[in-house]
Coordinates of C-alpha atoms and ligand atoms in Angstrom, one line a residue:
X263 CA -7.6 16.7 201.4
X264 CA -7.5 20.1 203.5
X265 CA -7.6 20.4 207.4
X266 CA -9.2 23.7 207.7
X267 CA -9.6 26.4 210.8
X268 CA -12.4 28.1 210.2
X269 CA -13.3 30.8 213.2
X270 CA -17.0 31.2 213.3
X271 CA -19.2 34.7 214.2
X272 CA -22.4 34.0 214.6
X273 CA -23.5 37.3 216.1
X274 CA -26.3 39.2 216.8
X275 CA -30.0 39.1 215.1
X276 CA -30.8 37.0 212.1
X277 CA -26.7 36.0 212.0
X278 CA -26.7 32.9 214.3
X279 CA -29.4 31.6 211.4
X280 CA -27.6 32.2 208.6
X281 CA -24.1 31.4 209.7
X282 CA -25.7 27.7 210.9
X283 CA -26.8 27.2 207.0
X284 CA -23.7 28.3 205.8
X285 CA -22.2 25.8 208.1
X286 CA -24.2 23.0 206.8
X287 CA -23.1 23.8 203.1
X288 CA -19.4 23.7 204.2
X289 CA -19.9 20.5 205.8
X290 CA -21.3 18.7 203.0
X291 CA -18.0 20.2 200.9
X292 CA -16.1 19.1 203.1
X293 CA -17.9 15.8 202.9
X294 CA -18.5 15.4 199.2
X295 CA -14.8 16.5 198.1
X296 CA -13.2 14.9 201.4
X297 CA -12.0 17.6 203.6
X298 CA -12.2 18.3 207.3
X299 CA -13.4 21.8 208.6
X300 CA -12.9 22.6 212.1
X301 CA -15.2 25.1 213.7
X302 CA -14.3 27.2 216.3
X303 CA -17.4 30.3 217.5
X304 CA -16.7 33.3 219.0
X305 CA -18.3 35.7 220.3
X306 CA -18.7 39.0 218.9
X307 CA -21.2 42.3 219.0
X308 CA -24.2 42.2 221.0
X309 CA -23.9 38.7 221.9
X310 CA -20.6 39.7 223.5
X311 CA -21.6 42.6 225.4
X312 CA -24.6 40.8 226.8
X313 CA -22.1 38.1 227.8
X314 CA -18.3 39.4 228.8
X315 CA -19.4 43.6 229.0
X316 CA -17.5 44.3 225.7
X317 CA -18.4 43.9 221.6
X318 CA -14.9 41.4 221.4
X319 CA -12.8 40.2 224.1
X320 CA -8.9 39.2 222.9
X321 CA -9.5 36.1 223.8
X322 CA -11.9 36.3 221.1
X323 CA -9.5 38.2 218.8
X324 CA -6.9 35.3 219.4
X325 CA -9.1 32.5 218.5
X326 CA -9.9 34.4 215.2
X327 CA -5.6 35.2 214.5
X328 CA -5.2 31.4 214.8
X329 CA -7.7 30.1 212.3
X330 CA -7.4 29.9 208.9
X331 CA -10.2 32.6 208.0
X332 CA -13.5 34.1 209.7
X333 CA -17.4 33.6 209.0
X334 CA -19.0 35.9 210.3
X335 CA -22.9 36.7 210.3
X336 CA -23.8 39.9 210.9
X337 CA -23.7 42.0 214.3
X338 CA -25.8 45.0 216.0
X339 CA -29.4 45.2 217.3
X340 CA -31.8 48.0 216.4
X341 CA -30.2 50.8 216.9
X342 CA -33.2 52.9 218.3
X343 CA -34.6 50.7 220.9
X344 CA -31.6 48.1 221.7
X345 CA -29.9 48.8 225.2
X346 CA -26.7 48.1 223.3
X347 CA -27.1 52.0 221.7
X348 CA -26.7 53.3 224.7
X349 CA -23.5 52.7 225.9
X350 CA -20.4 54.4 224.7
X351 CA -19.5 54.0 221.0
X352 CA -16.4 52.4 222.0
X353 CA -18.5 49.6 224.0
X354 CA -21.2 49.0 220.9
X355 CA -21.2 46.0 219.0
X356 CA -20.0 47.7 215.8
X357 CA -16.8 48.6 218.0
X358 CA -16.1 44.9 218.0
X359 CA -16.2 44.9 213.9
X360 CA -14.1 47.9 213.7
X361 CA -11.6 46.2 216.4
X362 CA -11.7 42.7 214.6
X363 CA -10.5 44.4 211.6
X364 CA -8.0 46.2 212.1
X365 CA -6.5 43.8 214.8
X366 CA -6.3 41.3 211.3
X367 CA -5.2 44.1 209.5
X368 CA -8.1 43.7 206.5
X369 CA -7.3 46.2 203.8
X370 CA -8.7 44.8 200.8
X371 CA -12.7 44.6 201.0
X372 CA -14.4 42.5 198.3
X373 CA -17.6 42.7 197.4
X374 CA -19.1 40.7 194.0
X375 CA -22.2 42.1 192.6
X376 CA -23.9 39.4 190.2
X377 CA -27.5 39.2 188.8
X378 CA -29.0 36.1 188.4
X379 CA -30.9 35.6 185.6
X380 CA -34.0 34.1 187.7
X381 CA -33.9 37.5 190.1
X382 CA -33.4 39.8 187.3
X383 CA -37.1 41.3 187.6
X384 CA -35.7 42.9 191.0
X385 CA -33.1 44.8 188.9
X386 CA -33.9 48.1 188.7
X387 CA -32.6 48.8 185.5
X388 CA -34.6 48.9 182.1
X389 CA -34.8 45.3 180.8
X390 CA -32.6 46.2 177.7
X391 CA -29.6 47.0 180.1
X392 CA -30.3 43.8 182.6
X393 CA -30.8 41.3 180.0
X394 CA -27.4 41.4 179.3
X395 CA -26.7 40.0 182.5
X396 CA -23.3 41.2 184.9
X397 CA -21.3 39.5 187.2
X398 CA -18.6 41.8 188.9
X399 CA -16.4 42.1 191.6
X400 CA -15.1 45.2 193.6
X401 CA -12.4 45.6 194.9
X402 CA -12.1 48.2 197.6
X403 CA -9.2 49.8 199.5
X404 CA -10.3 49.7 203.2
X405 CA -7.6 51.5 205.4
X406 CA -6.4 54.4 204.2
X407 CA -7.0 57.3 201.9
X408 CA -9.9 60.0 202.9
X409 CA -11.1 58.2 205.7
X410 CA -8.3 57.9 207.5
X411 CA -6.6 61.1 206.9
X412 CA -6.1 63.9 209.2
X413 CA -9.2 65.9 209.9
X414 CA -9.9 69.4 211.5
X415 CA -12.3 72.1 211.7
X416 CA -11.3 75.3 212.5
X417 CA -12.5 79.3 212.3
X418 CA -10.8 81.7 210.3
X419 CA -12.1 85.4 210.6
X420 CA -15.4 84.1 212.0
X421 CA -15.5 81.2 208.7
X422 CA -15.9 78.0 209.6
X423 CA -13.6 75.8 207.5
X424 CA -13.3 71.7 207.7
X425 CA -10.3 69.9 206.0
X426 CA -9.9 66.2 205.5
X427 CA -6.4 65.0 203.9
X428 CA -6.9 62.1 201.6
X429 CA -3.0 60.2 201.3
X430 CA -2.0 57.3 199.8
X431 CA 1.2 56.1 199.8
X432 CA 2.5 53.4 197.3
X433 CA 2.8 50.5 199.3
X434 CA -0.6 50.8 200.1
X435 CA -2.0 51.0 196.5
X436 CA 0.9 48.1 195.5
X437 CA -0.6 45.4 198.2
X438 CA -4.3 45.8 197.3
X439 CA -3.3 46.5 193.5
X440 CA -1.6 42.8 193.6
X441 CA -4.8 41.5 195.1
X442 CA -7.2 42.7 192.3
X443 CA -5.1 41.0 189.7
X444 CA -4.9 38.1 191.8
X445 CA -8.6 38.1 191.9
X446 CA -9.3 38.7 188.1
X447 CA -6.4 36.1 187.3
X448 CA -9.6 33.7 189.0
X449 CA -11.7 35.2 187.2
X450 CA -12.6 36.8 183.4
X451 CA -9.0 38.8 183.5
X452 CA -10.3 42.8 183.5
X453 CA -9.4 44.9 185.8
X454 CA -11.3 48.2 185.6
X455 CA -9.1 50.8 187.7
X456 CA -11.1 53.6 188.7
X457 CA -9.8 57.0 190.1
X458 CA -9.7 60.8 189.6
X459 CA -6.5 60.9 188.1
X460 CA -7.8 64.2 185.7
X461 CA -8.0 66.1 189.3
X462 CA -6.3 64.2 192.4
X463 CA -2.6 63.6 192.8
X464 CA -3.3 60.3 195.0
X465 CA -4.9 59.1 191.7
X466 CA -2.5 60.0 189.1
X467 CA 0.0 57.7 192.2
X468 CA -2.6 55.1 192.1
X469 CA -2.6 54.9 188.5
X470 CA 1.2 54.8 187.9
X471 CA 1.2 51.9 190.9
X472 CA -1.3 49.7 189.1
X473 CA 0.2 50.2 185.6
X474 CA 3.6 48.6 187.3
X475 CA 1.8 45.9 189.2
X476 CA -0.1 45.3 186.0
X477 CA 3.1 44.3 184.2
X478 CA 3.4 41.1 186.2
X479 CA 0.1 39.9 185.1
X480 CA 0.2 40.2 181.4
X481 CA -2.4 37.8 181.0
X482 CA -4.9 40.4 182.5
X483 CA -6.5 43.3 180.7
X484 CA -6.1 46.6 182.7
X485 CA -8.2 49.6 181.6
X486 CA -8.6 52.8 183.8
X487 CA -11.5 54.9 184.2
X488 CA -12.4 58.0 186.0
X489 CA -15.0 57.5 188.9
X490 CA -17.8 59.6 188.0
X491 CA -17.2 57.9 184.5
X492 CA -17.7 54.7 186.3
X493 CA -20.7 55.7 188.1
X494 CA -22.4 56.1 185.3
X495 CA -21.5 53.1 183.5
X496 CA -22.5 50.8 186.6
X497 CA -26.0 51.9 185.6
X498 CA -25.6 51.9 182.1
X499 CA -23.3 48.8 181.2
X500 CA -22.9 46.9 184.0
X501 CA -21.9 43.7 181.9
X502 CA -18.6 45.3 180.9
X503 CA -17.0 45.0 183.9
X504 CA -14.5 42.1 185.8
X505 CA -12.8 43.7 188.7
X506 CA -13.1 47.4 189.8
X507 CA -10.3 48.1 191.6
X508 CA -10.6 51.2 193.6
X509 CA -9.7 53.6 196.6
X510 CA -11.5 53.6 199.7
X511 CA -13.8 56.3 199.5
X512 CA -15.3 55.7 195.9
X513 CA -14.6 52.2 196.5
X514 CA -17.8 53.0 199.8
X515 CA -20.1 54.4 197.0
X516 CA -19.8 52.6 194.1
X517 CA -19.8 49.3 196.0
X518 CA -23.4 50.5 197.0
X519 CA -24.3 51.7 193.7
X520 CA -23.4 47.9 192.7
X521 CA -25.0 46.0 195.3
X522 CA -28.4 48.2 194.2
X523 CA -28.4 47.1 191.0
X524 CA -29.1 43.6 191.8
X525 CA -31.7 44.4 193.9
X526 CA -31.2 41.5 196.5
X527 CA -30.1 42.3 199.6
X528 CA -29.7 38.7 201.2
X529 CA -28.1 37.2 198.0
X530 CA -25.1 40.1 198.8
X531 CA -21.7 38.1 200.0
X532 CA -18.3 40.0 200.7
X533 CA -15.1 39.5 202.1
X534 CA -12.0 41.1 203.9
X535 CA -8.6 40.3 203.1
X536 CA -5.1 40.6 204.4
X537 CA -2.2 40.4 202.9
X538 CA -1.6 36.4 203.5
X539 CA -4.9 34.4 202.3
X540 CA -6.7 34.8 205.3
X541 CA -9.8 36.5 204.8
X542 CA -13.3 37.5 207.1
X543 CA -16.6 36.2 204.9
X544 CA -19.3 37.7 205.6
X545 CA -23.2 39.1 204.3
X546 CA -23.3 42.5 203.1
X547 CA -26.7 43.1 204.9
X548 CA -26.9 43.8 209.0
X549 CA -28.3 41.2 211.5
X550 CA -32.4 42.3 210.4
X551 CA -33.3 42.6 214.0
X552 CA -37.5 43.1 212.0
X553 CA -37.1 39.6 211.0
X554 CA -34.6 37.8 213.8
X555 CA -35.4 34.6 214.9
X556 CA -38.5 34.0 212.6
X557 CA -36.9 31.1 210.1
X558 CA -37.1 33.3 207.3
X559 CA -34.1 35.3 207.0
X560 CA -31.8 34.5 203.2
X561 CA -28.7 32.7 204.1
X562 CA -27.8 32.8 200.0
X563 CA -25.6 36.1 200.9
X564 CA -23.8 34.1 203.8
X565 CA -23.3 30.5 201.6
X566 CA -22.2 33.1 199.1
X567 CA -19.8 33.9 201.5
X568 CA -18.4 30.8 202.6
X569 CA -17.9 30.0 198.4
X570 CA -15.4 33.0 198.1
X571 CA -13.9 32.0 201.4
X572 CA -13.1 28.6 200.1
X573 CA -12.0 30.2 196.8
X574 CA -9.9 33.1 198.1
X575 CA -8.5 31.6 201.5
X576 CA -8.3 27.9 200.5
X577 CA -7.6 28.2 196.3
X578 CA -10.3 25.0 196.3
X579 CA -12.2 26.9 193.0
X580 CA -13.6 23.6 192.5
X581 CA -15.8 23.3 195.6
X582 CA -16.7 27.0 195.4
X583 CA -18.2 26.2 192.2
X584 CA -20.0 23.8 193.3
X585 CA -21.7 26.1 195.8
X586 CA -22.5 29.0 193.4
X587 CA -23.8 25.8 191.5
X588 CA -26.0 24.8 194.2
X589 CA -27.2 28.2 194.9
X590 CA -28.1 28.8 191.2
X591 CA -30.1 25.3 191.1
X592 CA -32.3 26.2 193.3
X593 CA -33.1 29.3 192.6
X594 CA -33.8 27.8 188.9
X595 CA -36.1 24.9 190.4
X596 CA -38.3 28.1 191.9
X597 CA -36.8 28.0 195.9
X598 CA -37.3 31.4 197.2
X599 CA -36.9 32.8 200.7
X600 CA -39.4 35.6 201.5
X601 CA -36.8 38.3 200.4
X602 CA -36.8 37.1 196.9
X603 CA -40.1 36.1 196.5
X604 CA -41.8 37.6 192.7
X605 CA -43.0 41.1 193.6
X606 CA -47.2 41.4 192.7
X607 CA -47.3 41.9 189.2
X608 CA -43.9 40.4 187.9
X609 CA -44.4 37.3 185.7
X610 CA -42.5 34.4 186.7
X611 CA -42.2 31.5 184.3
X612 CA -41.3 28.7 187.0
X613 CA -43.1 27.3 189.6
X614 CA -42.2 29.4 192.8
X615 CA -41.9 27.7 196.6
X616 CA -41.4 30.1 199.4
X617 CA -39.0 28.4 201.9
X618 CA -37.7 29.2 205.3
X619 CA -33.8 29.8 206.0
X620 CA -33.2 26.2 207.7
X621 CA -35.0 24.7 204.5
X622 CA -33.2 27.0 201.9
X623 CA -30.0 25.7 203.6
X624 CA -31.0 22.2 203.2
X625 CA -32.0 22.4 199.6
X626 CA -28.4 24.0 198.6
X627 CA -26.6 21.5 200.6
X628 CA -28.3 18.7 199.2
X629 CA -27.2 19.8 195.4
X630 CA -23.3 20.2 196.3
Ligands
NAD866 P1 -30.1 45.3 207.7 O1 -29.3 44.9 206.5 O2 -30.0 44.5 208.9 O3 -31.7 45.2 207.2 C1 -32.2 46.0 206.2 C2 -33.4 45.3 205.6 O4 -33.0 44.2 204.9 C3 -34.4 44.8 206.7 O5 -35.7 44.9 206.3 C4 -34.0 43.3 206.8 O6 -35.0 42.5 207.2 C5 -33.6 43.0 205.4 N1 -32.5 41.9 205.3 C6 -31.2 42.1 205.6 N2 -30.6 40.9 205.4 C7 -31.5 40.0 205.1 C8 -31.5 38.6 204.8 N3 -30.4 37.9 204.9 N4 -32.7 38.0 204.5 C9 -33.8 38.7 204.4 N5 -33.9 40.0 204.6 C10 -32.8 40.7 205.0 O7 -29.8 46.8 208.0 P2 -30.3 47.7 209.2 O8 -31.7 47.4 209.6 O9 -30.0 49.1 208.8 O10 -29.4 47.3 210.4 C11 -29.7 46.4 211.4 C12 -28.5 46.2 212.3 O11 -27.4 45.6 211.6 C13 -27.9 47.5 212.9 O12 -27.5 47.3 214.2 C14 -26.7 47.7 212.0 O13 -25.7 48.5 212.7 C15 -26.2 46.3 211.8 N6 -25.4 46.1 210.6 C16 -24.4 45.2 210.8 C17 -23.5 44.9 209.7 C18 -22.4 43.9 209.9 O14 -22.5 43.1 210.8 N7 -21.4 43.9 209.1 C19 -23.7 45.6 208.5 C20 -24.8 46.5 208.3 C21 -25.6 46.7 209.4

């Protein structure tokens, strides 16, 4: 029995929706295998401009430091016609993402990348490649490296000339290194470390840092591989890999690259660690502000969510399981939010049902 703090964000657009289902799935875990969840909501984004005149107050940022990890559903508006574009870009709800993060010091962003067998005709890859199924995780620095590196522009003898500084130092590749094996040690036991070690010093460091992290976990298999290597074998062999561990900036593409080769935006979870266990769950996809407040938004990529939160905050594998479980039933009895629905054309072998968000939620709760 676990007493747990969970801090809540619904958000803006389609996220109040989909973090309500996502709610109802943890409460029948908690239920079913006997634990209590304590829900605490913030605000956060839009929702918090519109109500306190900023996109995260610290009260707000407090509430989230004393709970055990975040849920969050997605934030923003559209960005053309919402007043909330035109403030300042310190004052827009995106701010409030960018402040939540680095105020819980999030370095290590997860993002799994898994084809179900019954979505498989929205995989664009030739059938031969998809058949073989792939079920990966990547792991992606998130705070330093090119991003965060100094950055100027200046003129030279009338050229223009830009320079970015990509660093790394080896405390930073050691911490998320430690979480990748951590994660594979959970999982099939690869790690795939990518980098451009033939080319970039702050590779040929990462590599070297890995290979001594990797001697604590001899029970994992590390292999490296160079990015654009791995850019093509995303595409190509997707099956092959575990965990991709990687360095912020290919860590930004290839995640995408990934995420596209499943082809289902609303089945999409991730997560944000720091060092300790806690973590910040949340959908890879935006707040939909086309489809807001309509009932028929996925909440698969938010209960998706909420699975690797109790996995990777709480260690409870067992009722994580149980969720994937549920999610993959009823996707196998032919339960399909509009997202997902069979495109015209594709044959489907099951019987299909289109169902709304609340009704999706109740289906997968009902199977935990
Ligand atoms: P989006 O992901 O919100 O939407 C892209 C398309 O995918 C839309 O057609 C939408 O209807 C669909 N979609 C997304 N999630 C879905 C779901 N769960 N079920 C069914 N369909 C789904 O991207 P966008 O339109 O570029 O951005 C909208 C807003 O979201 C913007 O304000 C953007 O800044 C914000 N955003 C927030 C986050 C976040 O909170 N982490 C991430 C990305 C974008």
């Amino acid at each position: 029995m676990m007493e747990l703090k969970i801090t809540c964000i619904p958000g803006d657009g389609i996220g109040p929706e989909i973090v309500a289902e996502a709610k109802k799935v943890l409460n029948k875990v908690a239920e079913k295998y006997g634990h209590s969840m304590n829900f605490t909501d913030i605000l956060m984004g839009g929702a918090s401009i519109d109500a306190c005149g900023v996109p995260l107050t610290e009260e707000a940022v407090a509430v989230a430091k004393a709970a055990d990890a975040v849920l969050m559903g997605s934030i923003g508006g559209n960005t053309t016609t919402s007043p909330w574009y035109k403030l300042p870009p310190n004052l827009r709800p995106e701010a409030g993402l960018l402040k939540i993060r680095k105020e819980l010091n999030l370095f290590a962003n997860l993002r799994p990348a898994v084809l179900y067998d019954e979505l498989a005709a929205a995989c664009p890859l030739k059938e031969e490649i998809s058949k073989a199924g792939f079920d990966m995780m990547i792991m992606r620095e998130l705070t330093g490296g090119l991003y965060f590196g100094e950055r100027r522009t200046v003129e030279e003898n009338g050229v223009r000339k830009a320079i970015d500084t990509l660093t790394y130092d080896e405390n930073e590749i050691r911490r998320i290194a430690i979480k990748g094996f951590d994660i594979a040690m959970k999982r099939r036991k690869k790690v795939t470390s990518v980098d451009k070690a033939n080319v970039l010093d702050s590779s040929r460091l990462w590599r070297a840092v890995v290979e001594e992290v990797a001697k604590d976990y001899p029970e994992v298999t590390l292999e490296h591989m160079l990015v654009d290597n791995c850019a093509m074998q995303l595409v190509k062999d997707p099956a092959q890999f575990d965990v991709i561990l990687t360095e912020n900036m290919f860590g930004d593409i290839l995640s995408d690259e990934a995420s596209m080769v499943t082809g289902s935006i609303g089945m999409l979870a991730s997560a944000s660690l720091n060092d300790t266990k806690f973590g910040l769950y949340e959908p890879s996809g935006g707040s939909a502000p086309d489809i807001a407040g309509k009932g028929i938004a996925n909440p698969i990529a938010t209960i998706l969510s909420a699975a690797m939160m109790l996995r990777y905050s709480f260690d409870l594998d067992r009722e994580a399981d149980a969720v994937e479980a549920a999610v993959k039933q009823v996707l196998a009895e032919g339960y399909r939010t509009i997202d997902i629905m069979p495109q015209k054309g594709e044959t489907v072998t099951e019987e299909i049902t289109q169902v709304g968000t609340a009704r999706m939620g109740d289906l997968i709760a009902e199977r935990i």
